[in-house]
Tab-separated table of C-alpha atoms and ligand atoms in Angstrom:
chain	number	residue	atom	x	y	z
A	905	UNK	CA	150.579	86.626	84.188
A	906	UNK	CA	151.146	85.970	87.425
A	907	UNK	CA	147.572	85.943	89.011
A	908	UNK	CA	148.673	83.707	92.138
A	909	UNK	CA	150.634	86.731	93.727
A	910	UNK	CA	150.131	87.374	97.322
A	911	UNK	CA	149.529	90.468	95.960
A	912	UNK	CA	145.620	89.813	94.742
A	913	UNK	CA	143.891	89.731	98.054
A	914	UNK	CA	144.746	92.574	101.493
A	915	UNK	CA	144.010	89.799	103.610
A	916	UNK	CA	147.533	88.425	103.058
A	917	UNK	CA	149.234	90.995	104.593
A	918	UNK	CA	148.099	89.934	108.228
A	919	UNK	CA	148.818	86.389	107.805
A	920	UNK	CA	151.818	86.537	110.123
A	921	UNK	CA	149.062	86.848	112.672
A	922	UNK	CA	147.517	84.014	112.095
A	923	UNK	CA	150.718	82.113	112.527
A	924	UNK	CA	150.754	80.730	108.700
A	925	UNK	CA	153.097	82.097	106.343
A	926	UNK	CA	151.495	84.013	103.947
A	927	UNK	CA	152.454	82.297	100.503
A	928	UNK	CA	150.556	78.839	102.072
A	929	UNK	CA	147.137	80.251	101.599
A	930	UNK	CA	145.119	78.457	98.915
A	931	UNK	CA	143.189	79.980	96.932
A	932	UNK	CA	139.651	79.604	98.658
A	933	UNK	CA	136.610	77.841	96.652
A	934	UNK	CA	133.180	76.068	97.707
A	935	UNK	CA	134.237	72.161	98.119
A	936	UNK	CA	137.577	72.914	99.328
A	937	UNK	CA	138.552	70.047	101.519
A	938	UNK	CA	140.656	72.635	103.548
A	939	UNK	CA	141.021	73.303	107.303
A	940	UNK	CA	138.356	76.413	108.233
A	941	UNK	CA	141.082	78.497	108.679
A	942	UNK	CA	141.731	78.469	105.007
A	943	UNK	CA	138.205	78.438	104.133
A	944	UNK	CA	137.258	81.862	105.753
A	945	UNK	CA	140.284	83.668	104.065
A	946	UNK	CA	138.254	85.380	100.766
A	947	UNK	CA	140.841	85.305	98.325
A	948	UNK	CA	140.895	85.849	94.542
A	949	UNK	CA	140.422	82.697	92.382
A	950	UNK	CA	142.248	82.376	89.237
A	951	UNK	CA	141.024	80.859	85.987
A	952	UNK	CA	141.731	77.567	84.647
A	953	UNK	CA	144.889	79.299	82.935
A	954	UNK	CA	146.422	81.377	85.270
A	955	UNK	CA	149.610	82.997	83.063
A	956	UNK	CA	147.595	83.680	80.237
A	957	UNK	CA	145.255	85.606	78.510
A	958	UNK	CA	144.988	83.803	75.202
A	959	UNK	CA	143.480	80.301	74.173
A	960	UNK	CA	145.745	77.186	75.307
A	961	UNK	CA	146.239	76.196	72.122
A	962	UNK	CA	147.730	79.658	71.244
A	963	UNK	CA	150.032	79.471	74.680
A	964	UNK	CA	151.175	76.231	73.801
A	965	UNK	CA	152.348	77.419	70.237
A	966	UNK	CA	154.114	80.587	71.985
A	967	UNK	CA	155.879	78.302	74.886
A	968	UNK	CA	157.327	76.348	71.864
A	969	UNK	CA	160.763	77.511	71.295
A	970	UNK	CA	160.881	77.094	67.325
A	971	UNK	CA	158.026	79.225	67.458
A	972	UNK	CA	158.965	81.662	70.411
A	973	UNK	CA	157.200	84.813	69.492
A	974	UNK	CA	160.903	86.842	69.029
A	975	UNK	CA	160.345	90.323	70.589
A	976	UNK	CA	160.253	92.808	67.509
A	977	UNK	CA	163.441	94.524	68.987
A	978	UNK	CA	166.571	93.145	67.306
A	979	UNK	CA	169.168	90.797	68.954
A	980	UNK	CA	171.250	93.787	69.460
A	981	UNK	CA	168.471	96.204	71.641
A	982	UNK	CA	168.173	93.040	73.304
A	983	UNK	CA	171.559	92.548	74.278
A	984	UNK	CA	171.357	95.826	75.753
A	985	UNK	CA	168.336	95.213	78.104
A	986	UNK	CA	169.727	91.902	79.401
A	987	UNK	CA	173.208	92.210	78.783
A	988	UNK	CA	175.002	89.052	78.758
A	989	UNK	CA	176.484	87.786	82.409
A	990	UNK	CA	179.465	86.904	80.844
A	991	UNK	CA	180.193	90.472	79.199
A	992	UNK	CA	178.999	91.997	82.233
A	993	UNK	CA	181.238	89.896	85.257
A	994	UNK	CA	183.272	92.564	86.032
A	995	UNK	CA	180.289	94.613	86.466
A	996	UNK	CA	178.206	91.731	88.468
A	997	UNK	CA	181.555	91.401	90.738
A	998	UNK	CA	182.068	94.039	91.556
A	999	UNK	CA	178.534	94.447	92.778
A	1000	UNK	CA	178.958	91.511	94.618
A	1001	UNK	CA	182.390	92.976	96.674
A	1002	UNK	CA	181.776	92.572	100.319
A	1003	UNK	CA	178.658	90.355	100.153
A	1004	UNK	CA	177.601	86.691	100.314
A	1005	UNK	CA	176.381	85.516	96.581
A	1006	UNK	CA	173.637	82.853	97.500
A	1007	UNK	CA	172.613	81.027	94.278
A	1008	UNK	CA	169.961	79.604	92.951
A	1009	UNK	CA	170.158	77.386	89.468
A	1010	UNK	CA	167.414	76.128	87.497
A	1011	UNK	CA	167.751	72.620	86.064
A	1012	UNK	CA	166.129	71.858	82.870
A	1013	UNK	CA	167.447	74.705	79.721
A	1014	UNK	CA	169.964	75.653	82.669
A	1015	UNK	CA	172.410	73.183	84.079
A	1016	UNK	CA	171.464	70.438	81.121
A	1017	UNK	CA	170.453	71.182	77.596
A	1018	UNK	CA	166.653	70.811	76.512
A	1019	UNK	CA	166.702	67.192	74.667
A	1020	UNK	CA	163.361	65.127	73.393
A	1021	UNK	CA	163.409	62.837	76.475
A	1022	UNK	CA	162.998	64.168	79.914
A	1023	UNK	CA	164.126	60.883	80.851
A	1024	UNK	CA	167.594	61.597	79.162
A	1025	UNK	CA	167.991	65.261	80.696
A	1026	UNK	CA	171.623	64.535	82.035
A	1027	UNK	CA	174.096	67.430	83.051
A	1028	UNK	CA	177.962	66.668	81.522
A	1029	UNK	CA	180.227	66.051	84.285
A	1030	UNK	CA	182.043	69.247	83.366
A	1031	UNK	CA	179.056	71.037	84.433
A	1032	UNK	CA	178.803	68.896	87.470
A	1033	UNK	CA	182.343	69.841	88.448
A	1034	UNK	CA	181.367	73.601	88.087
A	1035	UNK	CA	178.366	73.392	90.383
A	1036	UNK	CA	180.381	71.238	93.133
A	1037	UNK	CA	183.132	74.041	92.919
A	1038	UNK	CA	180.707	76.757	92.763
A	1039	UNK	CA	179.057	75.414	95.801
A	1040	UNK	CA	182.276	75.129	97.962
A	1041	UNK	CA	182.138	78.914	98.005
A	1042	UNK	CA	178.340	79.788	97.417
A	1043	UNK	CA	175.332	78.489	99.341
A	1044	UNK	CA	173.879	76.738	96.391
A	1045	UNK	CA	170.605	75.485	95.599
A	1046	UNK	CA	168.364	74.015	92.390
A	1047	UNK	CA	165.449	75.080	92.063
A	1048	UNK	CA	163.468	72.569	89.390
A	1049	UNK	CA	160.180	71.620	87.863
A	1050	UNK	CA	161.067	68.188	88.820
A	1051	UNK	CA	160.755	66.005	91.678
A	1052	UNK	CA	162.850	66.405	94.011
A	1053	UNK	CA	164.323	62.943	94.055
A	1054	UNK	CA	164.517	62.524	89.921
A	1055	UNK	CA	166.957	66.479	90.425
A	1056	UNK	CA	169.258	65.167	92.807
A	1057	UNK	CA	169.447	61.771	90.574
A	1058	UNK	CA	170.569	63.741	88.277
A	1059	UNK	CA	172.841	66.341	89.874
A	1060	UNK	CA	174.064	63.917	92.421
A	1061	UNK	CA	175.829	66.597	94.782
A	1062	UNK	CA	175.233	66.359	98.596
A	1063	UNK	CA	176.832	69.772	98.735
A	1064	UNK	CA	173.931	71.958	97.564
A	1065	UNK	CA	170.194	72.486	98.826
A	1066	UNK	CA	167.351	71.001	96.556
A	1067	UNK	CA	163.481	72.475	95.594
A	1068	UNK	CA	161.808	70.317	94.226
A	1069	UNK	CA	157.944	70.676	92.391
A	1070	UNK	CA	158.739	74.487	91.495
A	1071	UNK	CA	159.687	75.004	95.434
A	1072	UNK	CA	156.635	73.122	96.781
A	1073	UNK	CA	159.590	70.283	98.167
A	1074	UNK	CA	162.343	71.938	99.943
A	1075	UNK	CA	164.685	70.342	101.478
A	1076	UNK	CA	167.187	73.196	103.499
A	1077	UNK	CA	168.713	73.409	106.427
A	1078	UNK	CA	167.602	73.336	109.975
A	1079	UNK	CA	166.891	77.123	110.867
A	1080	UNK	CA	164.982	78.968	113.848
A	1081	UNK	CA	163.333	80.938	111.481
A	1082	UNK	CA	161.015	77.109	110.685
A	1083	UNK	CA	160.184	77.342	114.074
A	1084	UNK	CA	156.434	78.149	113.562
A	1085	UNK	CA	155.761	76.361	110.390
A	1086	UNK	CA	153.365	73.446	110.539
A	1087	UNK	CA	154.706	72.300	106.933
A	1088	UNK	CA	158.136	72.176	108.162
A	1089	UNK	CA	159.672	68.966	109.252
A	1090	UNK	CA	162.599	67.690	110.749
A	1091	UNK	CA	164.380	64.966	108.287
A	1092	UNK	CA	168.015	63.617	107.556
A	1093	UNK	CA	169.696	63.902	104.105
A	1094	UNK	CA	171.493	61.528	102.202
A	1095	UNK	CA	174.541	62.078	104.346
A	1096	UNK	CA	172.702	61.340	107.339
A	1097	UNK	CA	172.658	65.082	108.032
A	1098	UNK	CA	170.086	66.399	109.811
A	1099	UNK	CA	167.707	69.300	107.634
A	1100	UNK	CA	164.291	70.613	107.194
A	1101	UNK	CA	161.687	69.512	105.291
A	1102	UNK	CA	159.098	72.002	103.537
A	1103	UNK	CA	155.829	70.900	101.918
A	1104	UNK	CA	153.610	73.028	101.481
A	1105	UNK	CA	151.397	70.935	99.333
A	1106	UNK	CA	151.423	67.870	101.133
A	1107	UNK	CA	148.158	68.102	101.234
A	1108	UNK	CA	147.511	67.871	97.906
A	1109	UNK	CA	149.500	64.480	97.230
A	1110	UNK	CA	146.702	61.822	96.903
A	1111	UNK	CA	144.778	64.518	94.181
A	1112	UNK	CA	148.069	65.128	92.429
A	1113	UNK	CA	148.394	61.039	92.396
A	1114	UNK	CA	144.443	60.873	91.654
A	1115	UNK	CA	145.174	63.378	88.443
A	1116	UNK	CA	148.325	61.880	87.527
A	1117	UNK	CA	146.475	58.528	87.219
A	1118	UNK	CA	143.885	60.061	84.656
A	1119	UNK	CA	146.300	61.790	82.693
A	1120	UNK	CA	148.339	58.631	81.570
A	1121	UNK	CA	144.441	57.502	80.679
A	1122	UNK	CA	143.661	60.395	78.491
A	1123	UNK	CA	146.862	60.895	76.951
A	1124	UNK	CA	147.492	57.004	76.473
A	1125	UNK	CA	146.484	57.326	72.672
A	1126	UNK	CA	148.332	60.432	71.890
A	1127	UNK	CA	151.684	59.687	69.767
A	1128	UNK	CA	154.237	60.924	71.510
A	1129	UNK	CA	152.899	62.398	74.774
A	1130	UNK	CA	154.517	61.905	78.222
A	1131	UNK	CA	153.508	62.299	81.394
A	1132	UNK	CA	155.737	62.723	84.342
A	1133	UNK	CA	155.118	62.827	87.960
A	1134	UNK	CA	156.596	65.504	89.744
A	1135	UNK	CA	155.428	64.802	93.063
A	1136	UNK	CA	153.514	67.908	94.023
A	1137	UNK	CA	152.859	68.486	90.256
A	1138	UNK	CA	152.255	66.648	87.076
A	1139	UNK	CA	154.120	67.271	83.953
A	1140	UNK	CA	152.211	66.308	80.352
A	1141	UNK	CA	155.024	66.806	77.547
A	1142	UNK	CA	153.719	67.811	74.092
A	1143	UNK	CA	157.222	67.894	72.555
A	1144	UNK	CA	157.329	64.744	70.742
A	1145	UNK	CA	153.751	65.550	70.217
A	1146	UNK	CA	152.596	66.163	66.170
A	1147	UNK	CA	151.768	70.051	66.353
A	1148	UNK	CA	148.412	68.927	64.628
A	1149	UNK	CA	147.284	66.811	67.554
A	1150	UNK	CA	148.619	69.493	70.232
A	1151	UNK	CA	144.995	70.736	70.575
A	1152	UNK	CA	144.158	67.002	71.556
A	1153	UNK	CA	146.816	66.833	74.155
A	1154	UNK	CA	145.505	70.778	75.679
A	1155	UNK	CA	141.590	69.866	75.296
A	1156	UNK	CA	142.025	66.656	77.294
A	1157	UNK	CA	144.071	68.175	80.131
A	1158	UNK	CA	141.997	71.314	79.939
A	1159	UNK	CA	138.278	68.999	80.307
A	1160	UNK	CA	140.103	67.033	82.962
A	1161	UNK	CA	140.672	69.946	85.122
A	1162	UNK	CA	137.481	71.394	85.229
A	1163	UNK	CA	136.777	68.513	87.680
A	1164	UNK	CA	139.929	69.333	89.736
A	1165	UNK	CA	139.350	73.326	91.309
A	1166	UNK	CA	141.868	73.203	93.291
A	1167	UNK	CA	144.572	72.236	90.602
A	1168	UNK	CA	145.745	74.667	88.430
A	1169	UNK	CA	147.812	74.503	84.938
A	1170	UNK	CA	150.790	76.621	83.904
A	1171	UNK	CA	153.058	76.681	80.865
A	1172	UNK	CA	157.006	75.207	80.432
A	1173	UNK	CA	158.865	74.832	77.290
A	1174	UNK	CA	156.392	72.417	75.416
A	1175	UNK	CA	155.040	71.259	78.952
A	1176	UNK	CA	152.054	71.541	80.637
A	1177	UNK	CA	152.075	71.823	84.308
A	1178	UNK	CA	149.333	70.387	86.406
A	1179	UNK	CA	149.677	72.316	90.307
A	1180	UNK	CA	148.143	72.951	93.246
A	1181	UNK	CA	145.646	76.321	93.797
A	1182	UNK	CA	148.542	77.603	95.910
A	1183	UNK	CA	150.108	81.154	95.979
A	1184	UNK	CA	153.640	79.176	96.331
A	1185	UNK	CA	156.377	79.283	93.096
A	1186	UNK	CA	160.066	79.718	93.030
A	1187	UNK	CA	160.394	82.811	94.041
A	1188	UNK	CA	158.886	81.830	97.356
A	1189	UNK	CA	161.238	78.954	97.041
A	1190	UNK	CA	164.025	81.801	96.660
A	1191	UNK	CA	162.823	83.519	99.387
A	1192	UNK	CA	162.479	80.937	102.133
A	1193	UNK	CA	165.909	79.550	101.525
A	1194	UNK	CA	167.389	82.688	101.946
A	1195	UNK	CA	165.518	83.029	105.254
A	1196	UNK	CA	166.580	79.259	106.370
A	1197	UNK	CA	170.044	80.130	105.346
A	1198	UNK	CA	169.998	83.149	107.499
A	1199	UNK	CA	170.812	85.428	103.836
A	1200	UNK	CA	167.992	87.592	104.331
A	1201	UNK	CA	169.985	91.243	104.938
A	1202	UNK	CA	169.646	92.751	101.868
A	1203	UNK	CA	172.957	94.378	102.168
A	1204	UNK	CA	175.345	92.168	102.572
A	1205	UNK	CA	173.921	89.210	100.517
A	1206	UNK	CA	173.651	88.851	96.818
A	1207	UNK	CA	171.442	86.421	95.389
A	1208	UNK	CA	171.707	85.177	91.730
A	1209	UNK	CA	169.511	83.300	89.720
A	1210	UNK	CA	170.060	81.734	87.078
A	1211	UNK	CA	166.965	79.997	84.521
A	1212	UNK	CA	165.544	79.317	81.152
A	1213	UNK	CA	161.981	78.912	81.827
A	1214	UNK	CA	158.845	81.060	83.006
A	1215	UNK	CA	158.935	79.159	85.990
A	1216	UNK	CA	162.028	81.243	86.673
A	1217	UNK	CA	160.305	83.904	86.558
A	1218	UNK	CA	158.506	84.531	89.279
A	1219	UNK	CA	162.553	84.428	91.252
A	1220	UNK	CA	163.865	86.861	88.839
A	1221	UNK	CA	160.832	89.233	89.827
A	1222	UNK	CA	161.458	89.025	93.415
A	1223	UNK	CA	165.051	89.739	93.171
A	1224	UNK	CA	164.080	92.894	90.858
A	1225	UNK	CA	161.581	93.536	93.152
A	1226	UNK	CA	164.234	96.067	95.708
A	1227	UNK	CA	167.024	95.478	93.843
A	1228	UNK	CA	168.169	92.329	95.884
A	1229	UNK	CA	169.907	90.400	93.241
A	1230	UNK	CA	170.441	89.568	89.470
A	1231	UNK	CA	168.288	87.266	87.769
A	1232	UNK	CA	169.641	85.912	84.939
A	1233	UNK	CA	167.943	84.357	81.905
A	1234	UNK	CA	168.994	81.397	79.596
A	1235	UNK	CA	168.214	81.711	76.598
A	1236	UNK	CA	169.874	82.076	73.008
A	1237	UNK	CA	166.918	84.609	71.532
A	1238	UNK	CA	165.022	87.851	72.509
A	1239	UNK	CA	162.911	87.057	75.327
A	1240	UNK	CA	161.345	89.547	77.415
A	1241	UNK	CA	161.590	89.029	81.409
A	1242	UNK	CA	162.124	89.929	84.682
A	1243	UNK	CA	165.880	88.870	84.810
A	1244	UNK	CA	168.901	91.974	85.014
A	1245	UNK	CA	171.345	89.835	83.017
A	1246	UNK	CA	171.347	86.772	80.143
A	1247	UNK	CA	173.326	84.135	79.187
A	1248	UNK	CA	173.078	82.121	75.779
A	1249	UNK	CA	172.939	78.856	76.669
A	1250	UNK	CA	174.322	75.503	79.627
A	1251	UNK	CA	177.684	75.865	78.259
A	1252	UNK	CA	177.589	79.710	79.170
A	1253	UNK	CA	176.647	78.828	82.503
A	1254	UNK	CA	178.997	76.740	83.205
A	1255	UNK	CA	181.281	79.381	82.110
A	1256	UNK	CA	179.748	81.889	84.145
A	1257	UNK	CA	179.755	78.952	87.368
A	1258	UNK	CA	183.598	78.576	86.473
A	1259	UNK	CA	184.416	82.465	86.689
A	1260	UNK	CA	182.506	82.631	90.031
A	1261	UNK	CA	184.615	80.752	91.408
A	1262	UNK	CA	187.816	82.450	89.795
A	1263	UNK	CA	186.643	85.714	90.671
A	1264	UNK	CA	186.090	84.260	94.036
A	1265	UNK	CA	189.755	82.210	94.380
A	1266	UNK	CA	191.500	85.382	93.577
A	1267	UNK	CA	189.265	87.823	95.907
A	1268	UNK	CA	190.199	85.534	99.434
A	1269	UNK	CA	194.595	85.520	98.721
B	1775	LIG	O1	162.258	73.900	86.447
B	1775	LIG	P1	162.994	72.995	85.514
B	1775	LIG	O2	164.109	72.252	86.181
B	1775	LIG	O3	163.471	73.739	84.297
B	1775	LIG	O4	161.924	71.910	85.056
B	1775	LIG	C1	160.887	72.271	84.149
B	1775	LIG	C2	160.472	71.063	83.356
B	1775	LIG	O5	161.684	70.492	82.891
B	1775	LIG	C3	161.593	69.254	82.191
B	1775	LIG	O6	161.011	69.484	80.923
B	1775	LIG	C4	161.792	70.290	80.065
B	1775	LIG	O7	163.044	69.632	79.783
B	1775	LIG	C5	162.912	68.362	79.078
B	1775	LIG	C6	164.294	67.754	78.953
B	1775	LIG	O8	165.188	68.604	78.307
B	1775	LIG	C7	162.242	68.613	77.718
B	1775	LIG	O9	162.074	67.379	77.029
B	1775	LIG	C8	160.876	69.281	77.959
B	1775	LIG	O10	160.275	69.616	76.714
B	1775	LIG	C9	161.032	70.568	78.780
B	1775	LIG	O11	159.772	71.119	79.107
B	1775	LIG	C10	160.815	68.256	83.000
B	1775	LIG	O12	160.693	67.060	82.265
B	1775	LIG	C11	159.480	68.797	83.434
B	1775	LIG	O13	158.810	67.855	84.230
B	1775	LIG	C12	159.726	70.053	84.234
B	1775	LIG	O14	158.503	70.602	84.662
């Protein structure tokens, strides 16, 4: 699945060298419009579909929940591979005795439930009051699909740190550790508060404007479609599509693309994902806030994250990866994943927020 690892080409490993962090280097192809520097790197091209192995179509059908391949294990087996978060708190606390928790929360499927309209994607004010507490003892940050500006519209806390684009928009503190980074730059917050800035994509703005464009074109006959700009990535929403005409919707976006190498598409829950060619994803995301926020000793910090989608995946793999943290998966059916724990749905995570912060109240009298 996830062919844009780091992982694919042994020239990553000296990047430090060349003074670029090593999850900024595009994948290299003739045409590239890219600085030398990135053109002499050989790296590993993936195809048009990077996560999967089957026709679109197919991928489309299996990243629709009503028809969510269920793993053949039962409910029960599956229980017992990701146990749920809730059921396991003691377990998770105790774990956590003597560390930091940093977390990291998905929006979409995670702090709101999945409705027809994007547009109408609001989190209840009971979940807002969870994340606001959660935060006052947590370094907290959301990690989303989204823009960056459409996620805080709709979280609306000052209090946490925001990724938007799948962590291609960061917008963190000011840390020594940005020092280096050509992508980093100084900015203020709504507060007025001075943070960092992290794009790694900015390059890629007028094509992801270019594409966005010429996907409201194609799709402008298709009942039901939506297409919504995510900045540094371009969402095209089959949901309220006809499953007959779903071919329509992935053949369009799928010609379109072959005139666009250095985009990319990926797979949400009955959303196609239009991205840069760039070996960047939330678990980088994960990883340079935790760096920013100075959380990077292993053993004294525990990250958690918590999210529905296989986005989220690539963050629950690099907290598995060493044992750093839990990922924890939303979802109400057998799933397989990279996550340690599960939880059924947003009301269980505000549940799980809301014990947190219990757990946390009683451990500081
Ligand atoms: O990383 P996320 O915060 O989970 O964002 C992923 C996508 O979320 C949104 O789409 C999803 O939620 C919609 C509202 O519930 C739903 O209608 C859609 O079918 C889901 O795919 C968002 O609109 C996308 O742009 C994000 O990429």
């Amino acid at each position: 699945m996830d062919l844009n690892s780091g992982s694919t080409s042994p020239v990553l490993t000296d990047n430090t060298r060349l003074g670029i962090h090593s999850g900024l280097l595009p994948y290299s192809h003739s045409g590239s419009a890219f600085s030398p520097l990135f053109l002499t790197i050989p790296r590993k091209r993936p195809g048009l579909l990077d996560d999967v192995k089957s026709s679109l179509l197919d991928t489309m059908i299996s990243s629709s929940p009503t028809h969510n391949k269920l793993l053949k294990e039962s409910n029960n087996d599956w229980m017992c591979k990701y146990p749920s978060a809730l059921a396991s708190f003691e377990q998770i606390a105790k774990s956590a005795n003597g560390k930091r928790i940093a977390l990291f929360l998905d929006y979409d499927g995670t702090l709101s439930p999945i409705v027809d309209n994007p547009d109408c994607a609001f989190m209840s004010n009971a979940m807002r009051v969870a994340v606001r507490n959660v935060a006052k003892y947590f370094p907290t940050a959301i990690i989303s699909g989204r823009s960056r500006d459409k996620v805080f519209e709709f979280v609306g806390l000052t209090e946490l740190y925001y990724a938007g684009s799948h962590g291609m928009d960061i917008m963190g503190p000011v840390s020594p550790s940005h020092g280096d980074s050509t992508n980093c730059i100084k900015s203020v917050d709504k507060n007025g508060k001075e943070v960092s800035l992290f794009q790694p994509a900015s390059k890629f703005l007028p094509l992801i404007d270019e594409v966005h464009k010429s996907l409201l074109e194609i799709t402008k006959d298709i009942v039901g479609a939506k297409v919504e700009n995510n900045k540094f990535c371009v969402s095209v929403h089959y949901r309220n599509v006809d499953q007959k005409s779903w071919s329509i919707v992935g053949d369009a976006v799928e010609e379109l693309l072959k005139g666009y190498p250095r985009l990319r598409l990926t797979h949400g829950r009955m959303v196609l994902e239009v991205r840069p060619v760039l070996d960047w994803h939330k678990g980088k995301a994960v990883e340079f806030l935790l760096k920013s926020l100075g959380l990077t000793n292993c053993d004294d910090v525990l990250p958690i994250y918590i999210g529905d989608d296989r986005t989220d995946e690539d963050a629950f793999k690099v907290l598995r990866v060493g044992n750093r943290g839990y990922g924890i998966l939303v979802s109400p059916m057998p799933k397989e994943s990279n996550a340690f724990y599960s939880l059924r749905d947003p009301s269980e995570v505000m549940e799980f927020l809301n014990a947190l912060v219990m757990w946390k109240k009683k451990s500081v009298v």
